[in-house]
Amino acid sequence: MTLFDESEYLERLGKTKTRMADAGIDVLVASDPANMNYLTGYDGWSFYVPQCVVVSLDADTPLWIGRGMDVAGARHTTFLPEADIIGYPDHYVQTLARHPMNFVGDMIAERGWGAKTVGVEMDAYYFSARAYAELQKHLPNARFANADLLVNWVRLIKSDAEIVIMRQAGQIANRVMTTAIDRLEPGVRECDAVAAVYQAQMSGTEAFGGDYPAIVPMMPTGEKTSAPHLTWTDAPYENEQMVNLELAACRHRYHCPIARTAYLGKNPPAKLVELAAHTVEGLDLTLAAIKPGMRAEAVEQVWRKHMAKVGLEKESRIGYAMGLNYPPDWGEHTASLRPGDQTVLEPNMTFHMILGMWMDDYGFECSESFRVSGDGCETFADVPRKLFVKA
Amino acid sequence: MTLFDESEYLERLGKTKTRMADAGIDVLVASDPANMNYLTGYDGWSFYVPQCVVVSLDADTPLWIGRGMDVAGARHTTFLPEADIIGYPDHYVQTLARHPMNFVGDMIAERGWGAKTVGVEMDAYYFSARAYAELQKHLPNARFANADLLVNWVRLIKSDAEIVIMRQAGQIANRVMTTAIDRLEPGVRECDAVAAVYQAQMSGTEAFGGDYPAIVPMMPTGEKTSAPHLTWTDAPYENEQMVNLELAACRHRYHCPIARTAYLGKNPPAKLVELAAHTVEGLDLTLAAIKPGMRAEAVEQVWRKHMAKVGLEKESRIGYAMGLNYPPDWGEHTASLRPGDQTVLEPNMTFHMILGMWMDDYGFECSESFRVSGDGCETFADVPRKLFVKA
């Protein structure tokens, strides 16, 4: 009961193996839950214990190795044959006496891969320092190589089937953002506005439901707009204040992030209105300039030149690859729309372009998630690009 | 604007330093976001980039080191003086050329701690294999020690101020579970029931709002009850089916997990009704037996003996320490209610006792979150312990 056809997973595995061979890696231990899902279909909230997918150049299908109690979930969500789904006993869980990665090492050795070059995702969220040390202990004859982001780079270009899911996430995103803007009023507690956003994220549309996004809703106001990663309180929103809305919708683990800015009150400062106009114009222009064959850095250049005309500059990147993911981040950590990024855009690469302009005591942000199409780009959501003033 | 008084953070630091000294650790690099919060108050969704709190035996207050853009959040949520809040430049983020832990190493060396014994949390979720390697690179003269769970063990015994927050989480948990049971009906889509749960989690009560729990709602039904970590779909709940509800409420990052079982339909199987009665009786008895001074394993013995009388046995542990936490887990990974755990219960230790009995094609679970009190235990939530039959 995989989300996609088995042929799609085999194609992904094929591309992964090509990259492995190019990097001199014989056996890949993928611990990133998004990569595990991408390669096998596996989807469960079980990444709080060590688990992985093992891809070997000399095996047709990968191994799924996880906690014994999650074997049923792997049977349910992956295309793998029974023999390739392996659970470790519960006495490996959360103890100093042994570690699940010892078990993984043993499984790799048992299959005759113990003296191969083993690629590990050195900077993946759930591959801890100890996980690496314990894997090495049980594979004393292996050579280790850093395979961080190897699968992520394969993920960058989506299949048409993935795009269908991302369009659904886009439809949910419309509802999520509209709900947020509708719910924002002076006097409404931040937690209640956030509750409405969560409600919309999960209920989705009449036709299909939503999934949990990899990042919680961010809806800061007042002085907290300068602290981008603080979450909500139960204080009420105030009148004549700006609210940043950094939200997302998720469908089958595929994301459509979306950001807007709202102003609660009758009197948005003229400088904010002006900044909003420049930023939205820049977003429109930059999206319109996107073409396959263009480099990622060239996209950023379009934006940079536009803003320079009005005497403004944004220091950080203006976008990043995104798609399938798990907490704590929906970004894919590969291509970015920023100076120096030479990635050549290809159809079905998917990005979140987020233009946030922060001045001393005000700011404006507006974003779109899009795919590169055959001759331009296609945005997934459809919410007006503007400063929402709620008088 | 810390959640607790500065004196409380200083007390936590004092206890942490005692444990560090006992373990021969001079400098502790705490990357676990719960430990960072516990030691300084820091609370933000920024753990998707490397960050840490550095505690040195020879410094009164710790350093907070994180991404430059999160410095404002650290100022807002910690008690630390400005000089102890250090942001790394954005060119350290997500690149192979350098790593934030290089910067952390440099800061440690700059303070004259470069040849000390440095404790790192080897199995913490967001301390990656590469983070450790990169920290070592910039501290070539340091000795490294495993400080995994060192702060977690301090967290095990809550202060009275923490208990106040956990009681609030308990009040939200009542609403969360009641909402879930109310919303469950044959024909309701799983995603819509989950949406109502999220709504209740964040809205909290009239007096105070809720925070995001470290684990998403789990409400499996049908054949998926045997796969404990699969999340929801948009399929409707069916008639004459069992639903497991593993939920939680969170307040200021403190959790109150709560589990119940519901049966949708008029005809719950007699064997399920009987199992529920035995399990609830066992839960009641086991909670009633808890006293400070008792060992964790002895709590499990009470349950085990009760179930043996009716010819049943549960293989896994029946509870674990919990409290302050971030995704992907609300458990503290320290004391467990299981055979062999010699932890002596003390007042204000907090646990989630979860009794799940799984047969071939049915099962029942019921749980309570509680603190050990002066003469027994106090549960945080107040939802009837029973099989909820929704005819």
mmCIF file of N, CA and C in Angstrom, chain B residues 43-146:
data_model
loop_
_atom_site.group_PDB
_atom_site.id
_atom_site.type_symbol
_atom_site.label_atom_id
_atom_site.label_comp_id
_atom_site.label_asym_id
_atom_site.label_seq_id
_atom_site.Cartn_x
_atom_site.Cartn_y
_atom_site.Cartn_z
ATOM 1 N N ASP B 43 13.761 28.851 24.410
ATOM 2 C CA ASP B 43 12.663 28.114 23.780
ATOM 3 C C ASP B 43 12.417 28.668 22.386
ATOM 4 N N GLY B 44 12.772 27.914 21.378
ATOM 5 C CA GLY B 44 12.502 28.329 20.005
ATOM 6 C C GLY B 44 12.586 27.128 19.077
ATOM 7 N N TRP B 45 11.916 27.231 17.930
ATOM 8 C CA TRP B 45 11.986 26.147 16.933
ATOM 9 C C TRP B 45 13.214 26.411 16.057
ATOM 10 N N SER B 46 14.391 26.247 16.648
ATOM 11 C CA SER B 46 15.630 26.541 15.925
ATOM 12 C C SER B 46 16.585 25.367 15.982
ATOM 13 N N PHE B 47 16.110 24.228 16.480
ATOM 14 C CA PHE B 47 16.977 23.054 16.628
ATOM 15 C C PHE B 47 17.221 22.349 15.305
ATOM 16 N N TYR B 48 16.703 22.907 14.220
ATOM 17 C CA TYR B 48 17.011 22.347 12.903
ATOM 18 C C TYR B 48 18.360 22.844 12.397
ATOM 19 N N VAL B 49 18.983 23.751 13.137
ATOM 20 C CA VAL B 49 20.402 24.076 12.910
ATOM 21 C C VAL B 49 21.157 23.783 14.208
ATOM 22 N N PRO B 50 22.467 23.508 14.121
ATOM 23 C CA PRO B 50 23.214 23.208 15.350
ATOM 24 C C PRO B 50 23.201 24.390 16.319
ATOM 25 N N GLN B 51 23.068 24.094 17.584
ATOM 26 C CA GLN B 51 23.056 25.104 18.648
ATOM 27 C C GLN B 51 23.356 24.371 19.951
ATOM 28 N N CYS B 52 23.753 25.083 20.966
ATOM 29 C CA CYS B 52 24.047 24.427 22.240
ATOM 30 C C CYS B 52 24.120 25.432 23.374
ATOM 31 N N VAL B 53 24.099 24.880 24.570
ATOM 32 C CA VAL B 53 24.401 25.637 25.779
ATOM 33 C C VAL B 53 25.680 25.036 26.338
ATOM 34 N N VAL B 54 26.647 25.880 26.684
ATOM 35 C CA VAL B 54 27.941 25.410 27.186
ATOM 36 C C VAL B 54 28.043 25.756 28.671
ATOM 37 N N VAL B 55 28.123 24.726 29.502
ATOM 38 C CA VAL B 55 28.244 24.911 30.952
ATOM 39 C C VAL B 55 29.669 24.580 31.346
ATOM 40 N N SER B 56 30.341 25.530 32.005
ATOM 41 C CA SER B 56 31.701 25.256 32.477
ATOM 42 C C SER B 56 31.718 25.324 33.992
ATOM 43 N N LEU B 57 32.465 24.423 34.608
ATOM 44 C CA LEU B 57 32.547 24.420 36.073
ATOM 45 C C LEU B 57 33.083 25.749 36.596
ATOM 46 N N ASP B 58 33.895 26.432 35.774
ATOM 47 C CA ASP B 58 34.487 27.676 36.282
ATOM 48 C C ASP B 58 33.792 28.946 35.777
ATOM 49 N N ALA B 59 32.555 28.823 35.354
ATOM 50 C CA ALA B 59 31.798 30.021 34.959
ATOM 51 C C ALA B 59 30.443 29.993 35.650
ATOM 52 N N ASP B 60 29.972 31.153 36.118
ATOM 53 C CA ASP B 60 28.707 31.196 36.847
ATOM 54 C C ASP B 60 27.520 30.882 35.957
ATOM 55 N N THR B 61 27.515 31.480 34.771
ATOM 56 C CA THR B 61 26.395 31.256 33.873
ATOM 57 C C THR B 61 26.901 30.585 32.596
ATOM 58 N N PRO B 62 26.034 29.872 31.924
ATOM 59 C CA PRO B 62 26.462 29.176 30.703
ATOM 60 C C PRO B 62 26.460 30.105 29.494
ATOM 61 N N LEU B 63 27.036 29.627 28.411
ATOM 62 C CA LEU B 63 26.940 30.312 27.124
ATOM 63 C C LEU B 63 25.785 29.710 26.341
ATOM 64 N N TRP B 64 25.044 30.562 25.652
ATOM 65 C CA TRP B 64 24.111 30.090 24.628
ATOM 66 C C TRP B 64 24.785 30.372 23.294
ATOM 67 N N ILE B 65 24.961 29.351 22.455
ATOM 68 C CA ILE B 65 25.546 29.556 21.127
ATOM 69 C C ILE B 65 24.583 29.006 20.082
ATOM 70 N N GLY B 66 24.178 29.881 19.188
ATOM 71 C CA GLY B 66 23.238 29.458 18.146
ATOM 72 C C GLY B 66 23.374 30.351 16.934
ATOM 73 N N ARG B 67 22.453 30.152 16.003
ATOM 74 C CA ARG B 67 22.497 30.923 14.772
ATOM 75 C C ARG B 67 22.264 32.418 15.063
ATOM 76 N N GLY B 68 22.948 33.274 14.342
ATOM 77 C CA GLY B 68 22.832 34.716 14.560
ATOM 78 C C GLY B 68 21.385 35.191 14.634
ATOM 79 N N MET B 69 20.547 34.698 13.732
ATOM 80 C CA MET B 69 19.165 35.182 13.710
ATOM 81 C C MET B 69 18.352 34.744 14.926
ATOM 82 N N ASP B 70 18.899 33.799 15.705
ATOM 83 C CA ASP B 70 18.173 33.344 16.893
ATOM 84 C C ASP B 70 18.643 34.004 18.181
ATOM 85 N N VAL B 71 19.607 34.911 18.047
ATOM 86 C CA VAL B 71 20.094 35.629 19.228
ATOM 87 C C VAL B 71 18.951 36.419 19.879
ATOM 88 N N ALA B 72 18.115 37.040 19.058
ATOM 89 C CA ALA B 72 16.988 37.809 19.608
ATOM 90 C C ALA B 72 16.070 36.901 20.416
ATOM 91 N N GLY B 73 15.847 35.692 19.922
ATOM 92 C CA GLY B 73 15.014 34.732 20.651
ATOM 93 C C GLY B 73 15.664 34.325 21.972
ATOM 94 N N ALA B 74 16.979 34.198 21.965
ATOM 95 C CA ALA B 74 17.695 33.836 23.198
ATOM 96 C C ALA B 74 17.625 34.989 24.202
ATOM 97 N N ARG B 75 17.742 36.219 23.701
ATOM 98 C CA ARG B 75 17.603 37.378 24.601
ATOM 99 C C ARG B 75 16.219 37.389 25.218
ATOM 100 N N HIS B 76 15.248 37.031 24.421
ATOM 101 C CA HIS B 76 13.854 37.113 24.840
ATOM 102 C C HIS B 76 13.502 36.032 25.865
ATOM 103 N N THR B 77 14.091 34.857 25.752
ATOM 104 C CA THR B 77 13.600 33.727 26.560
ATOM 105 C C THR B 77 14.570 33.251 27.646
ATOM 106 N N THR B 78 15.835 33.677 27.621
ATOM 107 C CA THR B 78 16.783 33.188 28.640
ATOM 108 C C THR B 78 17.074 34.263 29.691
ATOM 109 N N PHE B 79 17.706 33.855 30.779
ATOM 110 C CA PHE B 79 18.108 34.809 31.827
ATOM 111 C C PHE B 79 19.559 35.255 31.621
ATOM 112 N N LEU B 80 20.171 34.836 30.522
ATOM 113 C CA LEU B 80 21.609 35.043 30.364
ATOM 114 C C LEU B 80 21.957 36.507 30.079
ATOM 115 N N PRO B 81 23.099 36.938 30.600
ATOM 116 C CA PRO B 81 23.577 38.280 30.256
ATOM 117 C C PRO B 81 23.975 38.313 28.776
ATOM 118 N N GLU B 82 23.882 39.502 28.202
ATOM 119 C CA GLU B 82 24.156 39.718 26.785
ATOM 120 C C GLU B 82 25.470 39.052 26.337
ATOM 121 N N ALA B 83 26.504 39.147 27.170
ATOM 122 C CA ALA B 83 27.829 38.649 26.779
ATOM 123 C C ALA B 83 27.858 37.126 26.621
ATOM 124 N N ASP B 84 26.894 36.464 27.223
ATOM 125 C CA ASP B 84 26.877 34.997 27.163
ATOM 126 C C ASP B 84 25.963 34.455 26.063
ATOM 127 N N ILE B 85 25.410 35.338 25.268
ATOM 128 C CA ILE B 85 24.553 34.925 24.139
ATOM 129 C C ILE B 85 25.329 35.191 22.856
ATOM 130 N N ILE B 86 25.697 34.128 22.168
ATOM 131 C CA ILE B 86 26.634 34.265 21.046
ATOM 132 C C ILE B 86 26.009 33.663 19.782
ATOM 133 N N GLY B 87 25.943 34.465 18.736
ATOM 134 C CA GLY B 87 25.391 33.980 17.474
ATOM 135 C C GLY B 87 26.500 33.696 16.471
ATOM 136 N N TYR B 88 26.344 32.609 15.725
ATOM 137 C CA TYR B 88 27.332 32.354 14.662
ATOM 138 C C TYR B 88 26.821 32.924 13.344
ATOM 139 N N PRO B 89 27.741 33.375 12.487
ATOM 140 C CA PRO B 89 27.333 33.972 11.212
ATOM 141 C C PRO B 89 26.630 32.941 10.319
ATOM 142 N N ASP B 90 25.790 33.450 9.429
ATOM 143 C CA ASP B 90 24.970 32.569 8.601
ATOM 144 C C ASP B 90 25.772 31.745 7.589
ATOM 145 N N HIS B 91 27.034 32.133 7.332
ATOM 146 C CA HIS B 91 27.802 31.332 6.370
ATOM 147 C C HIS B 91 28.244 29.991 6.979
ATOM 148 N N TYR B 92 27.950 29.771 8.265
ATOM 149 C CA TYR B 92 28.193 28.449 8.865
ATOM 150 C C TYR B 92 27.055 27.470 8.585
ATOM 151 N N VAL B 93 25.934 27.988 8.088
ATOM 152 C CA VAL B 93 24.731 27.166 7.986
ATOM 153 C C VAL B 93 24.731 26.304 6.724
ATOM 154 N N GLN B 94 24.526 25.022 6.904
ATOM 155 C CA GLN B 94 24.307 24.079 5.787
ATOM 156 C C GLN B 94 25.317 24.201 4.658
ATOM 157 N N THR B 95 26.568 23.994 4.986
ATOM 158 C CA THR B 95 27.627 24.004 3.989
ATOM 159 C C THR B 95 28.676 22.962 4.373
ATOM 160 N N LEU B 96 29.376 22.470 3.373
ATOM 161 C CA LEU B 96 30.465 21.528 3.655
ATOM 162 C C LEU B 96 31.747 22.267 4.037
ATOM 163 N N ALA B 97 31.814 23.566 3.733
ATOM 164 C CA ALA B 97 33.044 24.333 3.942
ATOM 165 C C ALA B 97 33.359 24.544 5.419
ATOM 166 N N ARG B 98 32.345 24.629 6.253
ATOM 167 C CA ARG B 98 32.534 24.830 7.689
ATOM 168 C C ARG B 98 31.272 24.376 8.404
ATOM 169 N N HIS B 99 31.333 24.356 9.740
ATOM 170 C CA HIS B 99 30.198 23.827 10.504
ATOM 171 C C HIS B 99 30.039 24.652 11.781
ATOM 172 N N PRO B 100 28.808 24.883 12.197
ATOM 173 C CA PRO B 100 28.608 25.657 13.425
ATOM 174 C C PRO B 100 29.410 25.123 14.615
ATOM 175 N N MET B 101 29.666 23.821 14.649
ATOM 176 C CA MET B 101 30.411 23.269 15.787
ATOM 177 C C MET B 101 31.897 23.678 15.738
ATOM 178 N N ASN B 102 32.395 24.085 14.562
ATOM 179 C CA ASN B 102 33.738 24.682 14.513
ATOM 180 C C ASN B 102 33.732 25.963 15.337
ATOM 181 N N PHE B 103 32.693 26.748 15.118
ATOM 182 C CA PHE B 103 32.527 28.013 15.838
ATOM 183 C C PHE B 103 32.412 27.761 17.341
ATOM 184 N N VAL B 104 31.631 26.768 17.720
ATOM 185 C CA VAL B 104 31.470 26.435 19.143
ATOM 186 C C VAL B 104 32.827 26.053 19.738
ATOM 187 N N GLY B 105 33.588 25.239 18.995
ATOM 188 C CA GLY B 105 34.923 24.859 19.462
ATOM 189 C C GLY B 105 35.806 26.086 19.677
ATOM 190 N N ASP B 106 35.750 27.009 18.724
ATOM 191 C CA ASP B 106 36.550 28.234 18.852
ATOM 192 C C ASP B 106 36.157 29.036 20.094
ATOM 193 N N MET B 107 34.870 29.129 20.348
ATOM 194 C CA MET B 107 34.394 29.884 21.523
ATOM 195 C C MET B 107 34.873 29.233 22.821
ATOM 196 N N ILE B 108 34.852 27.904 22.845
ATOM 197 C CA ILE B 108 35.313 27.173 24.034
ATOM 198 C C ILE B 108 36.811 27.408 24.231
ATOM 199 N N ALA B 109 37.556 27.346 23.138
ATOM 200 C CA ALA B 109 39.002 27.571 23.214
ATOM 201 C C ALA B 109 39.305 29.006 23.659
ATOM 202 N N GLU B 110 38.557 29.964 23.096
ATOM 203 C CA GLU B 110 38.762 31.379 23.447
ATOM 204 C C GLU B 110 38.605 31.642 24.928
ATOM 205 N N ARG B 111 37.750 30.880 25.571
ATOM 206 C CA ARG B 111 37.530 31.070 27.007
ATOM 207 C C ARG B 111 38.543 30.295 27.843
ATOM 208 N N GLY B 112 39.502 29.679 27.178
ATOM 209 C CA GLY B 112 40.568 28.993 27.919
ATOM 210 C C GLY B 112 40.200 27.587 28.340
ATOM 211 N N TRP B 113 39.157 27.033 27.703
ATOM 212 C CA TRP B 113 38.709 25.692 28.082
ATOM 213 C C TRP B 113 39.132 24.635 27.057
ATOM 214 N N GLY B 114 40.051 24.985 26.177
ATOM 215 C CA GLY B 114 40.377 24.120 25.051
ATOM 216 C C GLY B 114 41.110 22.840 25.423
ATOM 217 N N ALA B 115 41.712 22.784 26.609
ATOM 218 C CA ALA B 115 42.431 21.569 27.007
ATOM 219 C C ALA B 115 41.722 20.849 28.148
ATOM 220 N N LYS B 116 40.460 21.171 28.319
ATOM 221 C CA LYS B 116 39.684 20.566 29.410
ATOM 222 C C LYS B 116 39.003 19.272 28.943
ATOM 223 N N THR B 117 38.304 18.640 29.881
ATOM 224 C CA THR B 117 37.456 17.510 29.509
ATOM 225 C C THR B 117 36.072 18.047 29.135
ATOM 226 N N VAL B 118 35.718 17.798 27.887
ATOM 227 C CA VAL B 118 34.479 18.346 27.334
ATOM 228 C C VAL B 118 33.446 17.222 27.203
ATOM 229 N N GLY B 119 32.320 17.403 27.855
ATOM 230 C CA GLY B 119 31.254 16.407 27.773
ATOM 231 C C GLY B 119 30.297 16.746 26.648
ATOM 232 N N VAL B 120 29.973 15.749 25.830
ATOM 233 C CA VAL B 120 29.006 15.953 24.743
ATOM 234 C C VAL B 120 27.909 14.900 24.841
ATOM 235 N N GLU B 121 26.733 15.256 24.360
ATOM 236 C CA GLU B 121 25.582 14.355 24.434
ATOM 237 C C GLU B 121 25.595 13.465 23.199
ATOM 238 N N MET B 122 26.278 12.347 23.322
ATOM 239 C CA MET B 122 26.594 11.514 22.156
ATOM 240 C C MET B 122 25.360 10.974 21.448
ATOM 241 N N ASP B 123 24.263 10.796 22.169
ATOM 242 C CA ASP B 123 23.088 10.197 21.512
ATOM 243 C C ASP B 123 21.899 11.157 21.487
ATOM 244 N N ALA B 124 22.163 12.450 21.650
ATOM 245 C CA ALA B 124 21.066 13.427 21.581
ATOM 246 C C ALA B 124 20.612 13.560 20.133
ATOM 247 N N TYR B 125 19.318 13.857 19.950
ATOM 248 C CA TYR B 125 18.745 13.868 18.597
ATOM 249 C C TYR B 125 19.431 14.836 17.639
ATOM 250 N N TYR B 126 19.772 16.026 18.119
ATOM 251 C CA TYR B 126 20.242 17.006 17.153
ATOM 252 C C TYR B 126 21.755 17.228 17.234
ATOM 253 N N PHE B 127 22.464 16.254 17.812
ATOM 254 C CA PHE B 127 23.932 16.300 17.835
ATOM 255 C C PHE B 127 24.410 15.223 16.856
ATOM 256 N N SER B 128 24.622 15.661 15.608
ATOM 257 C CA SER B 128 24.888 14.699 14.540
ATOM 258 C C SER B 128 26.315 14.164 14.602
ATOM 259 N N ALA B 129 26.553 13.102 13.850
ATOM 260 C CA ALA B 129 27.893 12.521 13.748
ATOM 261 C C ALA B 129 28.889 13.591 13.281
ATOM 262 N N ARG B 130 28.466 14.391 12.316
ATOM 263 C CA ARG B 130 29.380 15.432 11.822
ATOM 264 C C ARG B 130 29.593 16.528 12.869
ATOM 265 N N ALA B 131 28.548 16.885 13.606
ATOM 266 C CA ALA B 131 28.694 17.911 14.642
ATOM 267 C C ALA B 131 29.820 17.529 15.597
ATOM 268 N N TYR B 132 29.851 16.278 15.995
ATOM 269 C CA TYR B 132 30.884 15.810 16.929
ATOM 270 C C TYR B 132 32.266 15.888 16.282
ATOM 271 N N ALA B 133 32.369 15.394 15.053
ATOM 272 C CA ALA B 133 33.669 15.413 14.355
ATOM 273 C C ALA B 133 34.174 16.850 14.193
ATOM 274 N N GLU B 134 33.268 17.776 13.880
ATOM 275 C CA GLU B 134 33.676 19.165 13.640
ATOM 276 C C GLU B 134 34.049 19.869 14.948
ATOM 277 N N LEU B 135 33.392 19.504 16.019
ATOM 278 C CA LEU B 135 33.755 20.076 17.324
ATOM 279 C C LEU B 135 35.157 19.612 17.713
ATOM 280 N N GLN B 136 35.411 18.324 17.513
ATOM 281 C CA GLN B 136 36.738 17.774 17.839
ATOM 282 C C GLN B 136 37.840 18.473 17.049
ATOM 283 N N LYS B 137 37.557 18.764 15.769
ATOM 284 C CA LYS B 137 38.562 19.411 14.910
ATOM 285 C C LYS B 137 39.064 20.722 15.499
ATOM 286 N N HIS B 138 38.161 21.490 16.082
ATOM 287 C CA HIS B 138 38.550 22.801 16.597
ATOM 288 C C HIS B 138 38.904 22.780 18.082
ATOM 289 N N LEU B 139 38.917 21.603 18.662
ATOM 290 C CA LEU B 139 39.370 21.455 20.057
ATOM 291 C C LEU B 139 40.357 20.290 20.124
ATOM 292 N N PRO B 140 41.481 20.427 19.414
ATOM 293 C CA PRO B 140 42.402 19.266 19.298
ATOM 294 C C PRO B 140 43.020 18.852 20.633
ATOM 295 N N ASN B 141 43.037 19.743 21.616
ATOM 296 C CA ASN B 141 43.667 19.395 22.895
ATOM 297 C C ASN B 141 42.685 18.976 23.976
ATOM 298 N N ALA B 142 41.424 18.972 23.628
ATOM 299 C CA ALA B 142 40.419 18.597 24.624
ATOM 300 C C ALA B 142 40.343 17.084 24.747
ATOM 301 N N ARG B 143 39.894 16.637 25.918
ATOM 302 C CA ARG B 143 39.512 15.234 26.096
ATOM 303 C C ARG B 143 37.990 15.203 26.022
ATOM 304 N N PHE B 144 37.426 14.261 25.288
ATOM 305 C CA PHE B 144 35.967 14.218 25.165
ATOM 306 C C PHE B 144 35.378 13.084 26.004
ATOM 307 N N ALA B 145 34.255 13.386 26.608
ATOM 308 C CA ALA B 145 33.558 12.382 27.416
ATOM 309 C C ALA B 145 32.087 12.369 27.023
ATOM 310 N N ASN B 146 31.440 11.232 27.202
ATOM 311 C CA ASN B 146 30.022 11.111 26.871
ATOM 312 C C ASN B 146 29.179 11.640 28.032
#
